[in-house]
Amino acid sequence: EDQVTQSPEALRLQEGESSSLNCSYTVSGLRGLFWYRQDPGKGPEFLFTLYSAGEEKEKERLKATLTKKESFLHITAPKPEDSATYLCAVQTDSWGKLQFGAGTQVVVTP
Amino acid sequence: NAGVTQTPKFQVLKTGQSMTLQCAQDMNHEYMSWYRQDPGMGLRLIHYSVGAGITDQGEVPNGYNVSRSTTEDFPLRLLSAAPSQTSVYFCASQQGSYNEQFFGPGTRLTVL
């Protein structure tokens, strides 16, 4: 059975303190791995898609990487506005059915 | 573009009542889906559609019905609401097989 596990469940950072979030997956045939950001009371907002092991993508203070078993979301020198829940999801079929992890709640304090 | 819109934002139902959650998108996306989000469990797929007239079940379809008569709209019907259906519901749309999904703002449903 396909599984997506995110760790840690929660992360509290000081402003400027870099850290990484983990998304490990056990699936039969990865078609894509997606990272989303979700603010309280809102829908998930797309960040990155990774398709193959070794791929990396960056956006401002965020960098996503992918191996054959896991993905990392690195947050470099975070700011309070980076506080959110970060979700990863995997796609294993040809039409967009996503399986989500439970998310990592990140709080960045000034 | 308004993107993906959902109505209502909040709803309280009594056990046994029925209702329809509305979802619309103005991006001409082929693929639409419904998820529910419960604390500690992430988002789980309820139903999805790959085009007008085509729907299929996701991971947790029991108690929900969908139809897709137009590209723009994908309503989710609760036939007889149960307390276990208390959740936040998100609709999403996608263009192409491997592209990102765009999510609506969600509907918070409470069943008493």
Short mmCIF file of C-alpha atoms in Angstrom, two decimals:
data_model
loop_
_atom_site.label_atom_id
_atom_site.label_comp_id
_atom_site.label_asym_id
_atom_site.label_seq_id
_atom_site.Cartn_x
_atom_site.Cartn_y
_atom_site.Cartn_z
CA GLU A 1 0.00 0.00 0.00
CA ASP A 2 1.25 3.48 -0.90
CA GLN A 3 2.36 5.59 2.05
CA VAL A 4 3.51 9.17 2.50
CA THR A 5 5.01 10.20 5.84
CA GLN A 6 6.09 13.68 6.83
CA SER A 7 8.39 14.59 9.70
CA PRO A 8 8.54 16.31 12.03
CA GLU A 9 4.87 16.97 12.76
CA ALA A 10 5.72 20.44 14.06
CA LEU A 11 8.78 22.66 13.93
CA ARG A 12 9.46 25.85 15.81
CA LEU A 13 12.29 28.02 14.43
CA GLN A 14 13.88 31.32 15.30
CA GLU A 15 14.02 33.80 12.46
CA GLY A 16 17.15 33.03 10.45
CA GLU A 17 17.49 29.47 11.78
CA SER A 18 17.62 27.16 8.73
CA SER A 19 16.07 23.70 8.84
CA SER A 20 14.70 20.86 6.71
CA LEU A 21 11.37 19.07 6.46
CA ASN A 22 11.21 15.44 5.39
CA CYS A 23 8.69 13.62 3.20
CA SER A 24 9.32 9.89 2.86
CA TYR A 25 7.26 7.80 0.49
CA THR A 26 6.63 4.16 -0.36
CA VAL A 27 4.77 4.01 -3.65
CA SER A 28 4.61 1.82 -6.73
CA GLY A 29 5.73 4.11 -9.50
CA LEU A 30 6.19 7.78 -8.68
CA ARG A 31 4.85 10.12 -11.37
CA GLY A 32 5.49 13.30 -9.39
CA LEU A 33 6.02 14.67 -5.89
CA PHE A 34 4.36 17.95 -4.97
CA TRP A 35 4.98 20.42 -2.15
CA TYR A 36 2.22 22.75 -1.00
CA ARG A 37 2.01 25.47 1.63
CA GLN A 38 -1.21 25.89 3.62
CA ASP A 39 -2.05 28.90 5.78
CA PRO A 40 -4.72 28.59 8.49
CA GLY A 41 -8.24 28.66 7.09
CA LYS A 42 -7.06 28.55 3.47
CA GLY A 43 -6.58 26.03 0.71
CA PRO A 44 -3.17 24.55 -0.13
CA GLU A 45 -0.99 26.73 -2.34
CA PHE A 46 1.36 25.06 -4.83
CA LEU A 47 5.12 25.39 -4.31
CA PHE A 48 7.05 22.76 -6.31
CA THR A 49 6.79 19.64 -8.42
CA LEU A 50 9.67 17.14 -8.60
CA TYR A 51 9.59 14.32 -11.11
CA SER A 52 12.81 12.34 -10.81
CA ALA A 53 15.52 11.50 -8.28
CA GLY A 54 18.23 14.13 -8.16
CA GLU A 55 15.94 16.96 -9.18
CA GLU A 56 16.03 20.20 -7.19
CA LYS A 57 13.87 23.33 -7.30
CA GLU A 58 14.19 26.65 -5.51
CA LYS A 59 11.93 29.56 -4.72
CA GLU A 60 13.10 32.39 -2.48
CA ARG A 61 14.09 30.77 0.85
CA LEU A 62 12.74 27.33 -0.07
CA LYS A 63 14.53 24.50 -1.85
CA ALA A 64 13.04 21.09 -2.58
CA THR A 65 15.06 17.98 -3.37
CA LEU A 66 14.09 14.44 -4.33
CA THR A 67 15.67 11.00 -3.90
CA LYS A 68 14.19 7.59 -4.69
CA LYS A 69 12.73 7.31 -1.18
CA GLU A 70 12.22 10.82 0.15
CA SER A 71 12.03 14.51 -0.49
CA PHE A 72 13.34 17.37 1.60
CA LEU A 73 12.09 20.92 1.83
CA HIS A 74 14.93 23.12 3.02
CA ILE A 75 14.05 26.48 4.55
CA THR A 76 17.04 28.83 4.54
CA ALA A 77 17.09 31.82 6.93
CA PRO A 78 13.31 31.68 7.49
CA LYS A 79 11.18 34.72 8.24
CA PRO A 80 7.95 34.86 10.27
CA GLU A 81 5.96 34.95 7.03
CA ASP A 82 7.24 31.43 6.28
CA SER A 83 5.06 30.16 9.13
CA ALA A 84 2.56 27.69 7.64
CA THR A 85 1.80 24.02 7.30
CA TYR A 86 3.82 22.39 4.53
CA LEU A 87 2.24 19.43 2.75
CA CYS A 88 3.80 16.93 0.41
CA ALA A 89 1.84 14.73 -1.96
CA VAL A 90 2.69 11.99 -4.44
CA GLN A 91 1.07 11.17 -7.75
CA THR A 92 1.29 7.56 -8.88
CA ASP A 93 -1.17 7.37 -11.77
CA SER A 94 -1.54 9.22 -15.01
CA TRP A 95 -4.37 11.47 -13.89
CA GLY A 96 -3.70 13.62 -10.89
CA LYS A 97 -4.82 11.43 -7.99
CA LEU A 98 -2.71 12.76 -5.13
CA GLN A 99 -1.88 11.04 -1.86
CA PHE A 100 -0.95 13.53 0.84
CA GLY A 101 1.16 13.33 3.93
CA ALA A 102 -0.21 14.74 7.19
CA GLY A 103 1.93 17.88 6.93
CA THR A 104 4.56 19.70 8.98
CA GLN A 105 3.44 22.79 10.89
CA VAL A 106 6.23 25.39 10.89
CA VAL A 107 6.26 28.38 13.23
CA VAL A 108 8.98 31.01 12.78
CA THR A 109 9.38 33.46 15.64
CA PRO A 110 11.09 36.88 15.37
CA ASN B 1 -9.52 34.70 -13.23
CA ALA B 2 -11.30 33.79 -10.00
CA GLY B 3 -9.54 30.38 -10.00
CA VAL B 4 -11.35 27.73 -7.96
CA THR B 5 -14.33 28.93 -5.95
CA GLN B 6 -16.30 27.04 -3.31
CA THR B 7 -19.60 27.77 -1.58
CA PRO B 8 -20.59 27.91 1.18
CA LYS B 9 -17.58 28.72 3.39
CA PHE B 10 -19.26 27.33 6.50
CA GLN B 11 -22.21 24.98 6.99
CA VAL B 12 -23.84 23.29 9.95
CA LEU B 13 -26.11 20.30 9.32
CA LYS B 14 -28.10 17.94 11.45
CA THR B 15 -27.60 14.20 11.14
CA GLY B 16 -29.61 12.85 8.20
CA GLN B 17 -29.85 16.12 6.29
CA SER B 18 -28.59 16.35 2.72
CA MET B 19 -26.74 19.18 1.03
CA THR B 20 -24.57 20.06 -1.94
CA LEU B 21 -21.15 21.69 -1.76
CA GLN B 22 -20.51 23.80 -4.81
CA CYS B 23 -17.22 24.03 -6.70
CA ALA B 24 -16.47 25.98 -9.86
CA GLN B 25 -13.32 26.82 -11.82
CA ASP B 26 -12.82 29.29 -14.65
CA MET B 27 -9.48 27.98 -15.97
CA ASN B 28 -10.97 25.39 -18.37
CA HIS B 29 -9.21 22.60 -16.48
CA GLU B 30 -10.14 19.05 -17.39
CA TYR B 31 -9.39 17.44 -14.05
CA MET B 32 -11.30 18.27 -10.84
CA SER B 33 -11.32 16.59 -7.47
CA TRP B 34 -12.74 16.73 -3.96
CA TYR B 35 -10.71 16.18 -0.80
CA ARG B 36 -11.52 16.21 2.87
CA GLN B 37 -9.03 17.35 5.49
CA ASP B 38 -9.17 16.07 9.03
CA PRO B 39 -6.71 16.89 11.84
CA GLY B 40 -3.58 14.75 11.71
CA MET B 41 -4.67 12.90 8.57
CA GLY B 42 -3.80 15.17 5.68
CA LEU B 43 -6.05 15.51 2.66
CA ARG B 44 -7.89 12.43 1.43
CA LEU B 45 -9.40 12.10 -2.03
CA ILE B 46 -13.18 11.61 -2.11
CA HIS B 47 -14.09 11.70 -5.83
CA TYR B 48 -12.48 12.99 -8.97
CA SER B 49 -13.35 13.73 -12.58
CA VAL B 50 -11.15 13.72 -15.68
CA GLY B 51 -13.69 15.58 -17.80
CA ALA B 52 -17.36 16.40 -18.24
CA GLY B 53 -19.46 13.26 -17.82
CA ILE B 54 -16.59 11.22 -16.30
CA THR B 55 -16.24 10.66 -12.55
CA ASP B 56 -14.60 8.07 -10.35
CA GLN B 57 -14.12 7.23 -6.70
CA GLY B 58 -11.14 8.19 -4.59
CA GLU B 59 -9.99 6.86 -1.25
CA VAL B 60 -13.04 7.78 0.88
CA PRO B 61 -16.15 7.93 -1.38
CA ASN B 62 -18.82 6.47 0.92
CA GLY B 63 -21.65 8.87 1.71
CA TYR B 64 -20.82 11.25 -1.14
CA ASN B 65 -22.03 11.61 -4.73
CA VAL B 66 -20.66 13.70 -7.57
CA SER B 67 -21.56 14.54 -11.14
CA ARG B 68 -19.85 16.63 -13.80
CA SER B 69 -22.18 18.02 -16.42
CA THR B 70 -19.92 20.92 -17.43
CA THR B 71 -16.18 21.55 -17.45
CA GLU B 72 -16.58 24.38 -14.94
CA ASP B 73 -18.66 22.82 -12.15
CA PHE B 74 -18.13 19.81 -9.91
CA PRO B 75 -20.64 19.68 -7.03
CA LEU B 76 -20.29 17.28 -4.10
CA ARG B 77 -23.52 15.90 -2.61
CA LEU B 78 -23.91 14.54 0.89
CA LEU B 79 -26.86 12.20 0.77
CA SER B 80 -27.55 11.75 4.50
CA ALA B 81 -25.08 13.64 6.65
CA ALA B 82 -23.35 11.87 9.54
CA PRO B 83 -21.13 13.31 12.31
CA SER B 84 -18.18 11.43 10.75
CA GLN B 85 -18.49 13.78 7.77
CA THR B 86 -17.56 16.78 9.91
CA SER B 87 -14.48 18.06 8.12
CA VAL B 88 -13.02 20.73 5.89
CA TYR B 89 -13.69 20.05 2.21
CA PHE B 90 -11.45 21.26 -0.59
CA CYS B 91 -12.06 21.25 -4.31
CA ALA B 92 -9.15 21.31 -6.75
CA SER B 93 -8.59 21.55 -10.48
CA GLN B 94 -5.70 20.65 -12.75
CA GLN B 95 -4.75 21.09 -16.38
CA GLY B 96 -2.87 18.18 -17.85
CA SER B 97 -1.82 14.89 -16.36
CA TYR B 98 1.23 15.86 -14.33
CA ASN B 99 0.72 19.49 -13.48
CA GLU B 100 -0.04 21.06 -10.14
CA GLN B 101 -3.54 21.17 -8.71
CA PHE B 102 -5.14 24.49 -7.78
CA PHE B 103 -7.21 24.41 -4.60
CA GLY B 104 -10.27 26.36 -3.58
CA PRO B 105 -10.60 28.11 -0.20
CA GLY B 106 -12.51 25.24 1.41
CA THR B 107 -15.87 24.59 3.07
CA ARG B 108 -15.95 23.89 6.80
CA LEU B 109 -18.80 21.46 7.50
CA THR B 110 -20.10 20.50 10.93
CA VAL B 111 -22.66 17.71 11.31
CA LEU B 112 -24.43 17.62 14.65
#
